[in-house]
Coordinates of N, CA and C in Angstrom, one line a residue:
M20 N 9.3 224.2 -57.0 CA 8.6 225.1 -56.0 C 7.2 225.3 -56.4
N21 N 6.3 225.3 -55.4 CA 4.9 225.5 -55.6 C 4.6 227.0 -55.8
P22 N 3.9 227.3 -56.9 CA 3.7 228.8 -57.2 C 2.7 229.4 -56.2
T23 N 1.8 228.6 -55.6 CA 0.9 229.2 -54.6 C 1.6 229.6 -53.3
S24 N 2.7 228.8 -53.0 CA 3.4 229.1 -51.8 C 4.2 230.4 -51.9
D25 N 4.6 230.7 -53.2 CA 5.3 232.0 -53.4 C 4.4 233.2 -53.0
L26 N 3.1 233.1 -53.1 CA 2.2 234.2 -52.8 C 2.3 234.5 -51.3
H27 N 2.6 233.6 -50.5 CA 2.6 233.8 -49.0 C 3.9 234.5 -48.6
H28 N 4.9 234.6 -49.5 CA 6.2 235.2 -49.3 C 6.2 236.7 -49.8
K29 N 5.2 237.1 -50.5 CA 5.1 238.5 -51.0 C 4.9 239.4 -49.8
T30 N 5.3 240.7 -50.0 CA 5.1 241.6 -48.9 C 3.6 242.0 -48.9
V31 N 3.2 242.6 -47.8 CA 1.8 243.0 -47.7 C 1.5 244.1 -48.7
L32 N 0.3 244.0 -49.3 CA -0.1 245.0 -50.3 C -0.3 246.4 -49.6
D33 N 0.3 247.4 -50.3 CA 0.2 248.7 -49.8 C -1.3 249.2 -49.8
P34 N -1.8 249.7 -48.6 CA -3.2 250.2 -48.6 C -3.6 251.2 -49.6
T35 N -2.7 252.1 -50.0 CA -3.0 253.1 -51.0 C -3.2 252.5 -52.3
T36 N -2.4 251.5 -52.7 CA -2.6 250.8 -53.9 C -3.9 250.0 -53.9
F37 N -4.2 249.4 -52.8 CA -5.5 248.6 -52.7 C -6.7 249.6 -52.8
R38 N -6.7 250.7 -52.1 CA -7.8 251.7 -52.2 C -8.0 252.2 -53.6
A39 N -6.9 252.5 -54.3 CA -7.0 253.0 -55.6 C -7.6 252.0 -56.6
A40 N -7.2 250.7 -56.4 CA -7.7 249.7 -57.3 C -9.2 249.4 -57.0
M41 N -9.6 249.4 -55.7 CA -11.0 249.2 -55.4 C -11.9 250.4 -55.8
A42 N -11.3 251.6 -55.9 CA -12.1 252.8 -56.3 C -12.4 252.6 -57.8
D43 N -11.7 251.8 -58.5 CA -11.9 251.6 -59.9 C -12.9 250.4 -60.2
L44 N -13.3 249.8 -59.1 CA -14.3 248.7 -59.2 C -15.7 249.3 -59.0
P45 N -16.5 249.4 -60.0 CA -17.8 250.0 -59.8 C -18.7 249.2 -58.8
A46 N -19.4 249.9 -57.9 CA -20.2 249.2 -56.9 C -21.4 250.1 -56.7
A47 N -22.5 249.4 -56.4 CA -23.8 250.0 -56.1 C -23.6 250.8 -54.8
V48 N -24.2 252.0 -54.7 CA -24.1 252.8 -53.5 C -25.4 252.5 -52.7
S49 N -25.2 252.0 -51.5 CA -26.2 251.5 -50.6 C -26.1 252.2 -49.3
I50 N -27.3 252.4 -48.7 CA -27.3 252.9 -47.3 C -28.0 251.9 -46.4
V51 N -27.3 251.5 -45.4 CA -27.9 250.6 -44.4 C -28.4 251.4 -43.2
T52 N -29.6 251.1 -42.8 CA -30.2 251.7 -41.6 C -30.7 250.7 -40.7
T53 N -30.7 251.1 -39.4 CA -31.2 250.2 -38.3 C -31.6 251.1 -37.2
T54 N -32.3 250.5 -36.2 CA -32.7 251.2 -35.0 C -32.1 250.5 -33.8
A55 N -31.4 251.3 -33.0 CA -30.8 250.7 -31.8 C -31.9 250.3 -30.8
E56 N -31.5 249.5 -29.8 CA -32.5 249.1 -28.8 C -33.2 250.2 -28.1
N57 N -32.5 251.4 -28.0 CA -33.1 252.6 -27.3 C -33.9 253.4 -28.3
G58 N -34.0 253.0 -29.5 CA -34.8 253.7 -30.5 C -34.1 254.7 -31.4
T59 N -32.8 254.9 -31.1 CA -32.0 255.8 -31.9 C -31.8 255.2 -33.3
P60 N -32.0 256.0 -34.4 CA -31.8 255.6 -35.7 C -30.3 255.7 -36.1
H61 N -29.8 254.7 -36.8 CA -28.4 254.7 -37.3 C -28.4 254.3 -38.7
G62 N -27.4 254.8 -39.4 CA -27.2 254.5 -40.8 C -25.8 254.8 -41.4
A63 N -25.5 254.1 -42.4 CA -24.1 254.2 -43.0 C -24.2 253.9 -44.5
T64 N -23.4 254.7 -45.3 CA -23.3 254.4 -46.7 C -22.3 253.3 -46.9
V65 N -22.6 252.3 -47.7 CA -21.7 251.2 -48.0 C -21.7 250.9 -49.5
S66 N -20.5 250.3 -49.9 CA -20.5 249.9 -51.3 C -20.3 248.4 -51.4
A67 N -20.2 247.7 -50.2 CA -20.0 246.3 -50.2 C -21.3 245.6 -49.8
V68 N -22.2 245.4 -50.8 CA -23.5 244.7 -50.6 C -23.5 243.7 -51.7
S69 N -24.0 242.5 -51.4 CA -24.0 241.4 -52.4 C -25.1 240.4 -52.1
S70 N -25.7 239.8 -53.1 CA -26.6 238.7 -52.8 C -25.8 237.5 -52.4
L71 N -26.3 236.7 -51.6 CA -25.6 235.5 -51.1 C -26.4 234.2 -51.5
S72 N -27.7 234.2 -51.3 CA -28.4 232.9 -51.5 C -29.9 233.3 -51.9
M73 N -30.4 232.4 -52.8 CA -31.8 232.6 -53.2 C -32.7 231.8 -52.2
T74 N -32.3 230.7 -51.7 CA -33.1 229.9 -50.8 C -32.2 229.5 -49.6
P75 N -32.4 230.1 -48.5 CA -33.3 231.3 -48.3 C -32.7 232.5 -48.9
P76 N -33.5 233.6 -49.1 CA -32.9 234.8 -49.6 C -32.0 235.5 -48.6
L77 N -30.7 235.6 -48.9 CA -29.7 236.2 -48.1 C -28.9 237.2 -48.8
A78 N -28.4 238.2 -48.1 CA -27.5 239.2 -48.7 C -26.4 239.4 -47.7
L79 N -25.3 239.9 -48.2 CA -24.1 240.2 -47.4 C -24.0 241.8 -47.4
V80 N -23.7 242.3 -46.2 CA -23.4 243.8 -46.1 C -22.1 243.8 -45.3
C81 N -21.1 244.6 -45.7 CA -19.9 244.7 -45.0 C -19.8 246.1 -44.4
L82 N -19.6 246.2 -43.1 CA -19.5 247.4 -42.3 C -18.2 247.5 -41.6
D83 N -17.6 248.7 -41.5 CA -16.4 248.9 -40.7 C -16.7 248.4 -39.3
A84 N -15.7 247.8 -38.7 CA -15.9 247.2 -37.4 C -16.1 248.3 -36.3
S85 N -15.7 249.5 -36.6 CA -16.0 250.6 -35.6 C -17.3 251.4 -35.9
S86 N -18.1 250.9 -36.9 CA -19.3 251.6 -37.3 C -20.3 251.6 -36.2
E87 N -20.9 252.8 -35.9 CA -22.0 253.0 -35.0 C -23.2 252.2 -35.4
T88 N -23.4 252.1 -36.7 CA -24.5 251.4 -37.3 C -24.3 249.9 -37.0
L89 N -23.1 249.4 -37.2 CA -22.9 248.0 -36.8 C -23.1 247.7 -35.3
G90 N -22.7 248.7 -34.5 CA -22.9 248.6 -33.1 C -24.3 248.5 -32.7
A91 N -25.2 248.9 -33.5 CA -26.7 248.8 -33.2 C -27.3 247.5 -33.7
M92 N -26.5 246.7 -34.4 CA -27.0 245.5 -35.0 C -26.7 244.3 -34.0
A93 N -27.5 243.3 -34.1 CA -27.3 242.0 -33.4 C -28.1 241.0 -34.1
V94 N -27.7 239.7 -33.9 CA -28.4 238.6 -34.6 C -29.9 238.7 -34.1
G95 N -30.8 238.6 -35.1 CA -32.2 238.6 -34.8 C -32.8 240.0 -35.0
R96 N -32.0 241.0 -35.0 CA -32.5 242.4 -35.2 C -32.7 242.8 -36.6
G97 N -33.5 243.7 -36.9 CA -33.8 244.1 -38.3 C -32.9 245.3 -38.8
F98 N -32.8 245.4 -40.1 CA -32.1 246.5 -40.8 C -32.7 246.6 -42.2
L99 N -32.4 247.7 -42.8 CA -32.8 248.0 -44.2 C -31.6 248.3 -45.0
V100 N -31.6 247.8 -46.2 CA -30.6 248.1 -47.2 C -31.3 248.9 -48.3
H101 N -30.9 250.2 -48.5 CA -31.4 251.1 -49.5 C -30.5 251.1 -50.7
I102 N -30.9 250.7 -51.9 CA -30.1 250.9 -53.1 C -30.5 252.3 -53.5
T103 N -29.5 253.2 -53.5 CA -29.8 254.6 -53.7 C -30.1 254.9 -55.2
A104 N -30.9 255.9 -55.4 CA -31.3 256.3 -56.8 C -30.6 257.6 -57.2
D105 N -30.4 257.8 -58.5 CA -29.9 259.1 -59.0 C -30.6 260.2 -58.4
G106 N -29.9 261.2 -57.9 CA -30.5 262.3 -57.1 C -30.3 262.2 -55.6
Q107 N -29.9 261.0 -55.2 CA -29.7 260.8 -53.7 C -28.2 260.8 -53.4
Q108 N -27.4 261.4 -54.2 CA -26.0 261.5 -54.0 C -25.7 262.3 -52.7
D109 N -26.4 263.4 -52.4 CA -26.2 264.1 -51.2 C -26.6 263.3 -49.9
V110 N -27.6 262.5 -50.1 CA -28.0 261.6 -49.0 C -26.9 260.6 -48.7
A111 N -26.4 260.0 -49.8 CA -25.3 259.0 -49.6 C -24.1 259.6 -49.0
F112 N -23.7 260.9 -49.4 CA -22.6 261.5 -48.8 C -22.8 261.8 -47.3
A113 N -24.1 262.2 -47.0 CA -24.4 262.5 -45.6 C -24.2 261.3 -44.7
F114 N -24.6 260.1 -45.2 CA -24.6 258.9 -44.4 C -23.2 258.3 -44.5
A115 N -22.3 258.8 -45.3 CA -20.9 258.3 -45.3 C -20.1 259.0 -44.2
K116 N -20.6 260.0 -43.5 CA -19.9 260.7 -42.4 C -20.3 260.0 -41.1
K117 N -19.5 260.3 -40.1 CA -19.7 259.8 -38.8 C -20.6 260.9 -38.0
G118 N -21.3 260.4 -37.0 CA -22.0 261.4 -36.2 C -23.5 261.2 -36.2
P119 N -24.2 261.8 -35.3 CA -25.7 261.6 -35.1 C -26.6 262.4 -36.0
A120 N -26.0 263.4 -36.8 CA -26.8 264.3 -37.5 C -27.3 263.8 -38.9
K121 N -27.0 262.6 -39.2 CA -27.4 262.0 -40.5 C -28.8 262.1 -40.9
F122 N -29.7 262.0 -39.9 CA -31.1 261.9 -40.2 C -31.8 263.3 -40.1
E123 N -31.1 264.3 -39.7 CA -31.7 265.6 -39.5 C -32.2 266.3 -40.8
Q124 N -31.5 266.2 -41.9 CA -32.0 266.9 -43.1 C -32.5 265.9 -44.2
I125 N -32.8 264.7 -43.7 CA -33.2 263.6 -44.6 C -34.7 263.3 -44.5
D126 N -35.3 263.1 -45.6 CA -36.8 262.7 -45.6 C -36.8 261.2 -45.3
W127 N -37.3 260.8 -44.1 CA -37.4 259.4 -43.7 C -38.6 259.2 -42.7
R128 N -38.9 257.9 -42.6 CA -39.9 257.5 -41.6 C -39.6 256.1 -41.1
L129 N -40.3 255.7 -40.1 CA -40.1 254.3 -39.6 C -40.9 253.4 -40.6
S130 N -40.2 252.3 -41.0 CA -40.9 251.3 -41.9 C -41.9 250.5 -41.0
D131 N -42.6 249.6 -41.7 CA -43.6 248.8 -41.0 C -42.8 247.8 -40.0
S132 N -41.5 247.6 -40.3 CA -40.7 246.7 -39.4 C -40.0 247.5 -38.4
G133 N -40.2 248.8 -38.3 CA -39.6 249.6 -37.3 C -38.2 250.1 -37.6
Q134 N -37.8 250.1 -38.8 CA -36.5 250.5 -39.2 C -36.6 251.9 -39.9
P135 N -35.5 252.7 -39.9 CA -35.5 254.0 -40.6 C -35.5 253.8 -42.1
R136 N -36.6 254.2 -42.7 CA -36.7 254.1 -44.2 C -36.5 255.4 -44.9
L137 N -35.6 255.5 -45.8 CA -35.3 256.7 -46.5 C -36.2 256.8 -47.7
S138 N -36.7 258.0 -48.0 CA -37.5 258.2 -49.2 C -36.7 258.3 -50.4
G139 N -37.2 257.8 -51.5 CA -36.6 258.0 -52.8 C -35.6 257.0 -53.3
S140 N -35.4 255.8 -52.6 CA -34.5 254.8 -53.0 C -35.0 254.0 -54.2
A141 N -34.1 253.5 -55.0 CA -34.5 252.6 -56.1 C -35.0 251.2 -55.6
M142 N -34.4 250.8 -54.5 CA -34.9 249.5 -53.9 C -34.6 249.6 -52.4
V143 N -35.4 248.9 -51.6 CA -35.2 248.8 -50.2 C -35.5 247.3 -49.8
M144 N -34.4 246.7 -49.2 CA -34.5 245.3 -48.8 C -34.7 245.4 -47.2
D145 N -35.7 244.8 -46.8 CA -36.0 244.6 -45.3 C -35.4 243.3 -44.9
C146 N -34.4 243.4 -43.9 CA -33.6 242.2 -43.6 C -33.6 242.0 -42.1
I147 N -33.3 240.7 -41.7 CA -33.0 240.4 -40.3 C -31.6 239.8 -40.2
V148 N -30.8 240.3 -39.2 CA -29.5 239.8 -39.1 C -29.5 238.3 -38.8
E149 N -28.9 237.5 -39.7 CA -28.7 236.1 -39.5 C -27.4 235.7 -38.8
D150 N -26.3 236.5 -39.1 CA -25.0 236.2 -38.6 C -24.1 237.5 -38.7
L151 N -23.1 237.6 -37.9 CA -22.1 238.6 -37.9 C -20.8 237.9 -38.0
L152 N -20.0 238.1 -39.0 CA -18.7 237.4 -39.2 C -17.6 238.3 -39.3
P153 N -16.4 238.0 -38.7 CA -15.3 238.9 -38.9 C -14.7 238.9 -40.3
G154 N -14.3 240.0 -40.8 CA -13.7 240.2 -42.1 C -12.6 241.3 -42.1
G155 N -11.5 241.0 -41.5 CA -10.4 242.0 -41.4 C -10.9 243.1 -40.6
D156 N -10.8 244.4 -41.1 CA -11.2 245.5 -40.3 C -12.7 245.8 -40.5
H157 N -13.4 244.9 -41.1 CA -14.9 245.0 -41.3 C -15.6 243.8 -40.7
T158 N -16.9 243.9 -40.6 CA -17.7 242.8 -40.1 C -18.7 242.5 -41.3
I159 N -18.9 241.3 -41.6 CA -19.8 240.8 -42.6 C -21.1 240.5 -42.0
V160 N -22.1 241.3 -42.3 CA -23.5 241.1 -41.8 C -24.2 240.2 -42.8
V161 N -24.7 239.0 -42.4 CA -25.5 238.2 -43.2 C -26.9 238.5 -42.9
G162 N -27.7 239.0 -43.9 CA -29.1 239.4 -43.6 C -30.0 238.5 -44.4
R163 N -31.1 238.0 -43.7 CA -32.2 237.3 -44.4 C -33.2 238.3 -44.9
I164 N -33.4 238.4 -46.2 CA -34.3 239.3 -46.8 C -35.7 238.8 -46.6
V165 N -36.5 239.7 -45.9 CA -37.9 239.3 -45.7 C -38.9 240.1 -46.6
D166 N -38.5 241.2 -47.2 CA -39.3 241.9 -48.1 C -38.5 242.8 -48.9
I167 N -38.9 243.1 -50.1 CA -38.2 244.0 -51.1 C -39.2 244.9 -51.7
D168 N -38.9 246.2 -51.7 CA -39.7 247.2 -52.4 C -38.8 247.8 -53.5
H169 N -39.1 247.5 -54.7 CA -38.3 247.9 -55.9 C -39.0 248.8 -56.8
D170 N -38.4 250.0 -57.1 CA -39.0 250.9 -58.1 C -38.1 250.9 -59.3
D171 N -38.4 250.2 -60.3 CA -37.5 250.1 -61.5 C -37.6 251.3 -62.4
S172 N -38.4 252.3 -62.0 CA -38.4 253.5 -62.8 C -37.3 254.4 -62.4
L173 N -36.6 254.1 -61.2 CA -35.5 254.9 -60.7 C -34.2 254.3 -61.1
T174 N -33.2 255.2 -61.4 CA -31.9 254.7 -61.8 C -31.0 254.7 -60.6
P175 N -30.4 253.5 -60.3 CA -29.5 253.4 -59.1 C -28.2 254.2 -59.4
I176 N -27.5 254.5 -58.4 CA -26.2 255.2 -58.5 C -25.1 254.2 -58.2
V177 N -23.9 254.4 -58.8 CA -22.8 253.5 -58.5 C -21.6 254.4 -58.1
Y178 N -20.7 253.8 -57.3 CA -19.5 254.5 -56.9 C -18.4 254.0 -57.8
H179 N -17.7 254.9 -58.5 CA -16.7 254.5 -59.4 C -15.7 255.7 -59.5
R180 N -14.4 255.4 -59.3 CA -13.3 256.4 -59.3 C -13.6 257.6 -58.4
R181 N -14.1 257.2 -57.2 CA -14.4 258.2 -56.2 C -15.5 259.2 -56.5
Q182 N -16.4 258.8 -57.4 CA -17.6 259.6 -57.8 C -18.8 258.7 -57.6
M183 N -19.9 259.4 -57.3 CA -21.2 258.7 -57.3 C -22.0 259.1 -58.6
L184 N -22.2 258.1 -59.5 CA -22.7 258.4 -60.8 C -24.0 257.6 -61.1
A185 N -24.9 258.1 -61.9 CA -26.0 257.3 -62.3 C -25.5 256.0 -63.1
S186 N -26.1 254.9 -62.8 CA -25.6 253.7 -63.5 C -26.0 253.8 -64.9
P187 N -25.2 253.2 -65.8 CA -25.5 253.2 -67.2 C -26.9 252.6 -67.6
A188 N -27.6 253.2 -68.5 CA -28.9 252.7 -68.9 C -28.6 251.4 -69.8
A189 N -29.6 250.5 -69.7 CA -29.5 249.3 -70.5 C -29.8 249.6 -71.9

């Protein structure tokens, strides 16, 4: 018998077990922001961000399929990925919630590319949506990075065991 075919006969992984295991996987805490066609700012905290390609410079961002931020995105439109810095935990928690009030108590401005830019991030990647791909209950946004602002004096935060913590110093 083929061992790989045995995998297909296993029962579906319990979502609670999956969530608990993924909470133990450290991930950068990022906030994705974009502006809808009507000018409304949108944003969401995400832990699924990854580099994809150097030539051309591409990144992957995974957003819940029901996300209002995702709803404001389309191929060819811009968005920003903010790698949060230690001290921005409250901002990250605010953007993890649903609803329009996310920008009310946050220091932000429109970037040169017209996207909502949050103050104080360790890095900001200015991107253009190249593609939107299905990924289970999420959508994978492929973004072409057109500019990066990186402040290496700031310490990024990571999500680990359901806490947002300063990343370990080198």
